[in-house]
Amino acid sequence: MTISADSETKLRYVGRSVTRREGADKLTGRSRYVDDMHVPGALTGRTIRTSIPAGRVRNVRFPDGFPWDEFIVAGPDDLPANEVALITADQPAFVDGIVRHAQEAVLLIAHEDAGLVHEAARAIEIEYERDAGVFGMEQGHVLKQLAIRHGDFEGAFANGDVIFEGEYRTGAQEHVYIETNGFIAWWEGDGVVLHGSHQCPYYVHKAVKHAFALDRDDQVRVTQETTGGGFGGKEEFPSLLAIHSALLSRKAGGRPVRLIYDRAEDMACSTKRHPSLTRIRTACTPEGVFKGVEIDFHIDGGAYVTLSPVVLSRGLLHSGGPYLWPAARMDGYCWFTNSPPYGAFRGFGAPQSEFAIERHLDRLAAKLGICPIELRKRNFLRKGDMLPTSQIVGEEPELERIVERALELSDYRAKQSGYGEGNGRGLGLSVFYHGTGFTGSGEVYLDSVVALEAQADGFVEIQVSSTEIGQGTETVFAQIAAEGLGIDIESIRFRKPETGAVPDSGPTVASRTCSIVGGLVERAARQLREQLAGRDIATASATGPVRAEARYQAPPGLVWNDDTYQGCAYGAYSWGCNVAEVSIDPVTAELRVESMWGIYDIGRVINPVLAIGQVEGGMAQGIGWATCEDVVLKEGAMQNTRVTNYIIPTSADAAELFVEFVEHHNPCGAFGAKGVGEIPLDGPPAAVANAVTFATGKDIAAIPIRPEDLLA
Amino acid sequence: MIVSNAVRYPTYVPATVAEALEQKAGVANLLPIAGGTEVMVMFNEGLLAPCPVQSLHRLAPEWGGIREAEGSLVIGALATYTDVRHHPVVRERYPLLVEAARVTGALQIQNRGTLVGNIVNGSPAADTVPALFAYGAQVRLLSTRGERTVAVTDFYTGYRKTVLRADELISEIVIPPPADGARHYYRKVGTRAAQAISKVVVAGVRGRDSVRLAWGSVGPTTLRTPKTEAAIASGADADEAVATLATEMSPLDDIRSTRDYRLAVSQNLLREFLKRTSPGG
Ligand SMILES: Cc1cc2nc3c(=O)[nH]c(=O)nc-3n(C[C@H](O)[C@H](O)[C@H](O)COP(=O)(O)OP(=O)(O)OC[C@H]3O[C@@H](n4cnc5c(N)ncnc54)[C@H](O)[C@@H]3O)c2cc1C
């Protein structure tokens, strides 16, 4: 785990492994999560959910034996707008007559006796009229469709080149953040106060304000408590809990209400990674030079729109992999089904489509009789090449160098020839890329703002809505701010995100925090440094805080057309290569990923230890998705809703991980940073699948790769 | 997050075995708790129907230890996996128990969970039960009416059904000494490398002219496979043994695995057993 960096020695904090700011508190149990909050007089809330995937609610029965008149009971009629505002507001906060998925909220109950609430919740009976429902893709209705057209597609497939097709599938994945979803809400006057576990305070703010039809922004105050992981699972979903807890509290006359999910409820009702089906058809010369590609990329969106159109978009945009395709026809389809809505999950569609293309290339190489690494090398993107959206690659990705380093570290060639094909042991490789930040004009719409404030007690406070969710936001922002200001990092303070008190720096998603929001922190820091003009912080702010704000500006030339799906999809790309080494037990067909190597270009590495942590964690999560994380669905709903039977790798299963960075700085990111959070999920599944194919001779086309499939 | 209503589980804490048996006889539906690693999980998740509970922890002086009596091993009802793993006699003579304890849960579970707690609910996936079957263990049951001893192989009457009566507690497990020179084999195939529920688990003991095999997670209860045992004892080769096994095992599909996988892996495990325990090997 070494860093190959060309970082300037004159930097004092950037590029150094500054210790994680909240690390000691988390390690010693001092951190307070929302469920740790002691709120006197709080009621305990609980959600009553549908048990059928499609139909109508006919009747709700409250059986005898419970003091129902003591309970707060709330439902859709109590809410001014029964809608969760996101891209569209099609998802209701409660079943609006029609049941569209199992685990959908029907009503809420609350009582001060938590035990009684749980008992009562189990006793409530719902009578339904049942409809059939739609499960799986390519049936029912299309939720969103996208198309990318590039080059002379007909020509590419017309002139007798090698045409090769394949079909690839990936399963759903549950986030398994260690802290389940939770909110505590109460009303003060005509406004509501919300404390919870989430990634995006202003998303929650927008949804609550909309549902309660409130006029003023200051009527909703959302605070982020210490959050035990998110991985995308706390991007859009928490809005629902926020509305629910706020509603119960309002019905209780403003009394605080705790709405904390237990693991089974959380897994059953919350979002998952979208299952996918990708069909790829490629045309290339016999020597393996790519001519054209046709990709149909399908994802299961579940019952409501939520974020699926954007997941589809990112998945489709990454579906060709980091290769030069002179011609392309890429179609994306997201399907409505009667599953709980699928949602944001680290990688946001790209891990699905990049699995497909990277598995396809190994299969194509076998068909052509070319080494899969050689095939990739013949087609890698280079500076000046055009992507299917007409974006010109603006930097030299040096993918050969990245791949060669991975091969060297893993001793790939010698090991592979030593093992030989089909002997239960093997290596596999994948190459991938990931666009930093929101897609297309997304960052422009977000219009993010950060503020730095020099305060009278001698501290500079960072004010952002970007959240610390275990990835290191507080630490890297402090590094960036201290560097830009030229002051000691001990004089930097991070303001706990609270809407109204911090500006909206956008959601903590899309690998945008360090690079894009961090870039704004850098600008604000340089600006504040000028404003301070050499005075020390306390002196300068003696008569009032000195404040600097920075607002997002699109890099010059970054133009995107949403209608034609042409233009610059992302301002920067991270690049990477994984090598997986696997073994398959001859008796049980158990698959073990022995080791994985990862070489990444994430631009400037602001904090090496944190970056390695991000990447290793993501690799482990990607290996889990590829090997054992199997969401067992029945009529669209997850059945294995326990950590006992939804199998994530334990430390005893974990592969040995080796990570190195190659730095190509991004002129628009904080001190040259690009996105790091999501790219680690893009590569492991295909690297593992390619290795398993080598080791077993089985043509793997789907993940998770279960021993049951290998033995069949 | 605990989603049960604690007031619905009145708790009894007997100080002596006699008191425990009186309570068990007198209180309807009284649920004993030893390590609590099964009961408390059900309770936390709201899956335990309200009932009175009886914590056995104060009986540790009487029921806590592992000892030898008349050449047999006696494992008290409150002996934990950790006790089993570290006991010198168990380590020397009963390697299947050590191995089964080692692959059950992880250290925290092993420190609390008891071997007796593992056998009571009749789960076919209980990892120590095949080892107890292979060693021919006896289960001692006490009630105010007296004591009886049941072979562990007769303890189960069907899926999650046992001969344990409403007024009985298990006091100990008694295990006879394995034959000198016997070879032992145990393997758990779980859903991951640790903290896993078995897809297939097998324990086998092979003496000079006897074979005992027991399988978990492949039937409604832990299974013995007598025809396969007999075939091996009478000198059948591996192919014959594997073919015989398929005639007396019919596993099911469930949330963890498939019928086909379980059968194929069981057959592979049998081959491995034969190779590892081969008298010449
Ligand atoms: C994280 C985790 C991992 C686990 N991993 C495994 C695993 O790998 N393999 C496996 O087989 N199991 C596993 N288990 C299940 C469990 O730990 C074991 O079955 C354990 O042996 C139960 O023992 P206990 O003392 O904790 O039982 P308890 O929960 O106290 O009781 C279990 C049952 O036994 C009854 N009981 C206990 N003592 C007596 C007695 N003296 N007389 C009559 N009835 C009695 C109780 O009433 C209850 O029905 C796991 C559990 C957890 C939580």
Short mmCIF file of C-alpha atoms in Angstrom, two decimals, chain B:
data_model
loop_
_atom_site.label_atom_id
_atom_site.label_comp_id
_atom_site.label_asym_id
_atom_site.label_seq_id
_atom_site.Cartn_x
_atom_site.Cartn_y
_atom_site.Cartn_z
CA MET B 1 -33.40 -1.66 18.64
CA ILE B 2 -35.45 -4.22 20.52
CA VAL B 3 -38.91 -4.66 19.10
CA SER B 4 -40.46 -6.83 21.81
CA ASN B 5 -42.49 -5.72 24.78
CA ALA B 6 -40.34 -6.76 27.74
CA VAL B 7 -43.19 -6.70 30.24
CA ARG B 8 -44.72 -9.71 28.52
CA TYR B 9 -41.78 -11.91 29.50
CA PRO B 10 -41.87 -12.35 33.30
CA THR B 11 -38.55 -13.76 34.44
CA TYR B 12 -37.73 -16.55 36.88
CA VAL B 13 -34.22 -17.01 38.26
CA PRO B 14 -33.92 -20.30 40.15
CA ALA B 15 -31.01 -20.62 42.60
CA THR B 16 -30.91 -24.41 42.70
CA VAL B 17 -31.65 -27.24 40.31
CA ALA B 18 -34.51 -28.35 42.55
CA GLU B 19 -36.10 -24.91 42.37
CA ALA B 20 -35.59 -24.82 38.61
CA LEU B 21 -37.42 -28.13 38.20
CA GLU B 22 -40.29 -27.00 40.45
CA GLN B 23 -40.74 -23.87 38.33
CA LYS B 24 -40.54 -25.86 35.12
CA ALA B 25 -43.26 -28.19 36.40
CA GLY B 26 -45.43 -25.41 37.78
CA VAL B 27 -45.25 -22.53 35.28
CA ALA B 28 -46.89 -23.10 31.93
CA ASN B 29 -44.80 -22.39 28.81
CA LEU B 30 -41.72 -21.51 30.86
CA LEU B 31 -38.82 -20.95 28.45
CA PRO B 32 -35.32 -21.67 29.80
CA ILE B 33 -32.46 -19.36 28.86
CA ALA B 34 -28.88 -20.59 29.06
CA GLY B 35 -26.51 -18.41 26.98
CA GLY B 36 -29.46 -16.68 25.37
CA THR B 37 -27.82 -16.56 21.95
CA GLU B 38 -30.91 -17.99 20.34
CA VAL B 39 -33.61 -16.74 22.66
CA MET B 40 -32.41 -13.15 22.83
CA VAL B 41 -32.07 -12.84 19.07
CA MET B 42 -35.70 -13.92 18.70
CA PHE B 43 -36.68 -11.52 21.47
CA ASN B 44 -34.83 -8.57 19.94
CA GLU B 45 -36.43 -9.13 16.58
CA GLY B 46 -39.94 -9.47 17.95
CA LEU B 47 -40.13 -13.12 16.92
CA LEU B 48 -40.52 -14.65 20.40
CA ALA B 49 -44.16 -15.10 21.39
CA PRO B 50 -44.70 -13.62 24.86
CA CYS B 51 -43.98 -16.21 27.56
CA PRO B 52 -42.41 -16.50 31.01
CA VAL B 53 -38.66 -17.07 30.88
CA GLN B 54 -36.30 -18.88 33.21
CA SER B 55 -32.70 -17.81 33.41
CA LEU B 56 -30.48 -20.74 34.31
CA HIS B 57 -27.35 -18.72 34.98
CA ARG B 58 -27.33 -19.25 38.76
CA LEU B 59 -27.13 -23.02 38.23
CA ALA B 60 -23.57 -22.70 36.92
CA PRO B 61 -22.00 -24.30 40.03
CA GLU B 62 -24.02 -27.47 39.44
CA TRP B 63 -24.32 -27.47 35.64
CA GLY B 64 -21.40 -25.41 34.46
CA GLY B 65 -18.50 -27.75 34.07
CA ILE B 66 -17.09 -30.43 31.83
CA ARG B 67 -15.83 -33.54 33.62
CA GLU B 68 -15.07 -37.21 33.13
CA ALA B 69 -17.15 -39.93 34.78
CA GLU B 70 -16.64 -43.65 34.34
CA GLY B 71 -14.60 -43.09 31.19
CA SER B 72 -17.28 -40.92 29.60
CA LEU B 73 -17.23 -37.19 29.04
CA VAL B 74 -19.95 -35.22 30.85
CA ILE B 75 -20.80 -31.77 29.49
CA GLY B 76 -22.96 -29.73 31.87
CA ALA B 77 -25.94 -27.80 30.60
CA LEU B 78 -24.20 -24.46 31.09
CA ALA B 79 -20.86 -25.40 29.53
CA THR B 80 -20.06 -23.01 26.68
CA TYR B 81 -18.39 -23.53 23.34
CA THR B 82 -15.34 -21.83 24.77
CA ASP B 83 -15.27 -24.35 27.61
CA VAL B 84 -15.50 -27.16 25.07
CA ARG B 85 -12.74 -25.73 22.89
CA HIS B 86 -10.33 -25.39 25.79
CA HIS B 87 -10.99 -28.53 27.81
CA PRO B 88 -7.90 -30.80 27.66
CA VAL B 89 -9.82 -34.08 27.55
CA VAL B 90 -12.13 -32.83 24.81
CA ARG B 91 -9.15 -31.62 22.85
CA GLU B 92 -7.40 -34.94 23.19
CA ARG B 93 -10.22 -37.39 22.57
CA TYR B 94 -13.18 -35.60 20.98
CA PRO B 95 -11.72 -33.52 18.13
CA LEU B 96 -15.11 -33.27 16.38
CA LEU B 97 -16.52 -31.31 19.31
CA VAL B 98 -13.58 -28.94 19.30
CA GLU B 99 -13.94 -28.39 15.58
CA ALA B 100 -17.72 -27.97 15.78
CA ALA B 101 -17.34 -25.44 18.60
CA ARG B 102 -14.65 -23.60 16.67
CA VAL B 103 -16.83 -23.06 13.60
CA THR B 104 -19.95 -22.08 15.52
CA GLY B 105 -20.64 -18.34 15.43
CA ALA B 106 -17.61 -16.35 16.51
CA LEU B 107 -15.88 -15.73 19.82
CA GLN B 108 -18.67 -13.70 21.40
CA ILE B 109 -21.21 -16.42 20.66
CA GLN B 110 -18.80 -19.11 21.78
CA ASN B 111 -18.30 -17.35 25.11
CA ARG B 112 -22.03 -17.32 25.86
CA GLY B 113 -23.62 -20.09 23.82
CA THR B 114 -23.95 -23.55 25.32
CA LEU B 115 -23.70 -26.95 23.69
CA VAL B 116 -26.98 -27.96 25.31
CA GLY B 117 -28.66 -24.81 23.97
CA ASN B 118 -27.58 -25.91 20.51
CA ILE B 119 -29.41 -29.23 20.63
CA VAL B 120 -32.75 -28.14 22.13
CA ASN B 121 -34.59 -26.35 19.36
CA GLY B 122 -34.06 -29.20 16.93
CA SER B 123 -32.69 -27.08 14.11
CA PRO B 124 -31.25 -29.42 11.47
CA ALA B 125 -28.54 -26.80 10.96
CA ALA B 126 -27.20 -26.99 14.53
CA ASP B 127 -23.49 -27.50 14.03
CA THR B 128 -22.59 -29.56 17.08
CA VAL B 129 -25.38 -32.10 16.73
CA PRO B 130 -23.72 -34.14 13.95
CA ALA B 131 -20.65 -34.47 16.16
CA LEU B 132 -22.81 -35.64 19.08
CA PHE B 133 -24.53 -38.14 16.76
CA ALA B 134 -21.20 -39.45 15.52
CA TYR B 135 -19.96 -39.95 19.08
CA GLY B 136 -23.18 -41.64 20.22
CA ALA B 137 -23.92 -39.04 22.92
CA GLN B 138 -26.66 -39.43 25.53
CA VAL B 139 -28.87 -36.60 26.76
CA ARG B 140 -29.85 -36.51 30.44
CA LEU B 141 -33.29 -35.07 31.20
CA LEU B 142 -34.49 -34.05 34.65
CA SER B 143 -37.88 -33.22 36.05
CA THR B 144 -39.53 -33.28 39.44
CA ARG B 145 -40.67 -36.76 38.43
CA GLY B 146 -37.12 -38.02 38.05
CA GLU B 147 -34.39 -38.51 35.51
CA ARG B 148 -34.17 -40.22 32.15
CA THR B 149 -31.45 -40.64 29.57
CA VAL B 150 -32.08 -40.56 25.81
CA ALA B 151 -29.63 -41.25 23.00
CA VAL B 152 -29.16 -38.01 21.05
CA THR B 153 -30.09 -39.94 17.92
CA ASP B 154 -33.51 -40.61 19.49
CA PHE B 155 -33.90 -37.08 20.80
CA TYR B 156 -35.40 -35.69 17.58
CA THR B 157 -38.79 -36.82 16.33
CA GLY B 158 -39.25 -34.45 13.40
CA TYR B 159 -38.52 -30.96 12.12
CA ARG B 160 -37.90 -28.91 15.28
CA LYS B 161 -39.57 -31.61 17.36
CA THR B 162 -37.89 -33.42 20.25
CA VAL B 163 -38.83 -35.82 23.04
CA LEU B 164 -38.21 -33.08 25.65
CA ARG B 165 -41.30 -32.79 27.83
CA ALA B 166 -42.79 -29.56 29.09
CA ASP B 167 -41.60 -30.12 32.65
CA GLU B 168 -38.08 -31.26 31.77
CA LEU B 169 -34.71 -29.56 31.70
CA ILE B 170 -31.55 -31.00 30.24
CA SER B 171 -28.87 -31.36 32.88
CA GLU B 172 -25.99 -32.72 30.86
CA ILE B 173 -24.74 -34.57 27.83
CA VAL B 174 -22.79 -37.79 28.33
CA ILE B 175 -20.43 -38.97 25.63
CA PRO B 176 -18.80 -42.41 25.62
CA PRO B 177 -15.14 -42.64 24.66
CA PRO B 178 -14.48 -43.08 20.93
CA ALA B 179 -12.80 -46.36 19.97
CA ASP B 180 -9.01 -46.34 20.12
CA GLY B 181 -7.46 -45.52 16.80
CA ALA B 182 -10.74 -44.20 15.37
CA ARG B 183 -10.40 -41.49 12.73
CA HIS B 184 -12.49 -38.35 12.99
CA TYR B 185 -13.79 -36.08 10.26
CA TYR B 186 -15.85 -32.89 10.50
CA ARG B 187 -16.64 -30.25 7.93
CA LYS B 188 -19.07 -27.38 7.88
CA VAL B 189 -20.10 -25.81 4.59
CA GLY B 190 -21.65 -22.48 5.45
CA THR B 191 -22.78 -19.39 3.63
CA ARG B 192 -19.42 -17.72 4.37
CA ALA B 193 -16.19 -18.37 6.25
CA ALA B 194 -17.52 -17.41 9.70
CA GLN B 195 -20.79 -16.40 11.39
CA ALA B 196 -22.63 -18.68 9.00
CA ILE B 197 -25.52 -21.07 9.08
CA SER B 198 -24.71 -24.42 7.51
CA LYS B 199 -25.75 -25.47 4.03
CA VAL B 200 -24.32 -28.90 4.79
CA VAL B 201 -22.44 -30.07 7.85
CA VAL B 202 -21.05 -33.53 8.42
CA ALA B 203 -19.32 -35.43 11.21
CA GLY B 204 -17.90 -38.91 10.86
CA VAL B 205 -16.02 -41.42 12.99
CA ARG B 206 -14.38 -44.42 11.41
CA GLY B 207 -13.14 -47.26 13.59
CA ARG B 208 -11.53 -50.51 12.52
CA ASP B 209 -14.81 -52.09 11.49
CA SER B 210 -17.42 -49.44 12.20
CA VAL B 211 -18.46 -46.17 10.62
CA ARG B 212 -20.75 -43.48 12.01
CA LEU B 213 -21.79 -40.56 9.84
CA ALA B 214 -24.15 -37.72 10.70
CA TRP B 215 -25.35 -34.90 8.48
CA GLY B 216 -26.88 -31.53 9.22
CA SER B 217 -28.98 -29.19 7.03
CA VAL B 218 -29.89 -31.93 4.55
CA GLY B 219 -33.13 -33.15 6.12
CA PRO B 220 -35.79 -32.28 8.68
CA THR B 221 -33.47 -33.34 11.51
CA THR B 222 -29.81 -34.17 11.80
CA LEU B 223 -29.52 -37.43 9.84
CA ARG B 224 -27.60 -40.63 10.12
CA THR B 225 -27.06 -42.56 6.91
CA PRO B 226 -27.00 -46.21 8.03
CA LYS B 227 -26.97 -47.80 4.57
CA THR B 228 -23.98 -45.76 3.57
CA GLU B 229 -22.28 -46.59 6.85
CA ALA B 230 -22.95 -50.29 6.29
CA ALA B 231 -21.70 -50.14 2.72
CA ILE B 232 -18.45 -48.53 3.81
CA ALA B 233 -18.03 -50.95 6.71
CA SER B 234 -18.42 -53.88 4.35
CA GLY B 235 -15.74 -52.55 2.04
CA ALA B 236 -17.71 -50.68 -0.66
CA ASP B 237 -15.60 -48.36 -2.80
CA ALA B 238 -16.18 -44.61 -2.95
CA ASP B 239 -18.45 -44.68 -6.01
CA GLU B 240 -20.72 -47.26 -4.40
CA ALA B 241 -20.80 -45.37 -1.12
CA VAL B 242 -21.67 -42.12 -2.87
CA ALA B 243 -24.44 -43.81 -4.84
CA THR B 244 -25.85 -45.30 -1.64
CA LEU B 245 -25.79 -41.90 0.06
CA ALA B 246 -28.07 -40.49 -2.64
CA THR B 247 -30.68 -43.11 -1.81
CA GLU B 248 -31.01 -42.10 1.81
CA MET B 249 -30.77 -38.32 1.72
CA SER B 250 -33.29 -35.93 0.19
CA PRO B 251 -32.38 -32.35 1.03
CA LEU B 252 -34.56 -29.37 0.17
CA ASP B 253 -34.27 -25.97 -1.51
CA ASP B 254 -34.38 -23.11 0.97
CA ILE B 255 -33.23 -19.51 1.40
CA ARG B 256 -29.60 -20.63 1.88
CA SER B 257 -29.05 -23.22 -0.82
CA THR B 258 -30.51 -25.80 -3.19
CA ARG B 259 -31.32 -29.49 -3.06
CA ASP B 260 -28.92 -30.23 -5.90
CA TYR B 261 -26.03 -28.40 -4.30
CA ARG B 262 -26.55 -30.06 -0.95
CA LEU B 263 -26.66 -33.52 -2.43
CA ALA B 264 -23.64 -33.00 -4.69
CA VAL B 265 -21.61 -31.46 -1.87
CA SER B 266 -22.62 -34.25 0.53
CA GLN B 267 -21.32 -36.75 -1.98
CA ASN B 268 -18.08 -34.83 -2.37
CA LEU B 269 -17.76 -34.64 1.41
CA LEU B 270 -18.26 -38.38 1.65
CA ARG B 271 -15.40 -38.92 -0.79
CA GLU B 272 -13.24 -36.60 1.26
CA PHE B 273 -14.24 -38.46 4.45
CA LEU B 274 -13.27 -41.77 2.88
CA LYS B 275 -9.94 -40.46 1.74
CA ARG B 276 -9.07 -38.73 5.01
CA THR B 277 -10.13 -41.62 7.24
CA SER B 278 -8.94 -44.44 5.02
CA PRO B 279 -7.24 -47.05 7.22
CA GLY B 280 -4.23 -47.06 4.92
CA GLY B 281 -4.20 -43.24 4.59
#
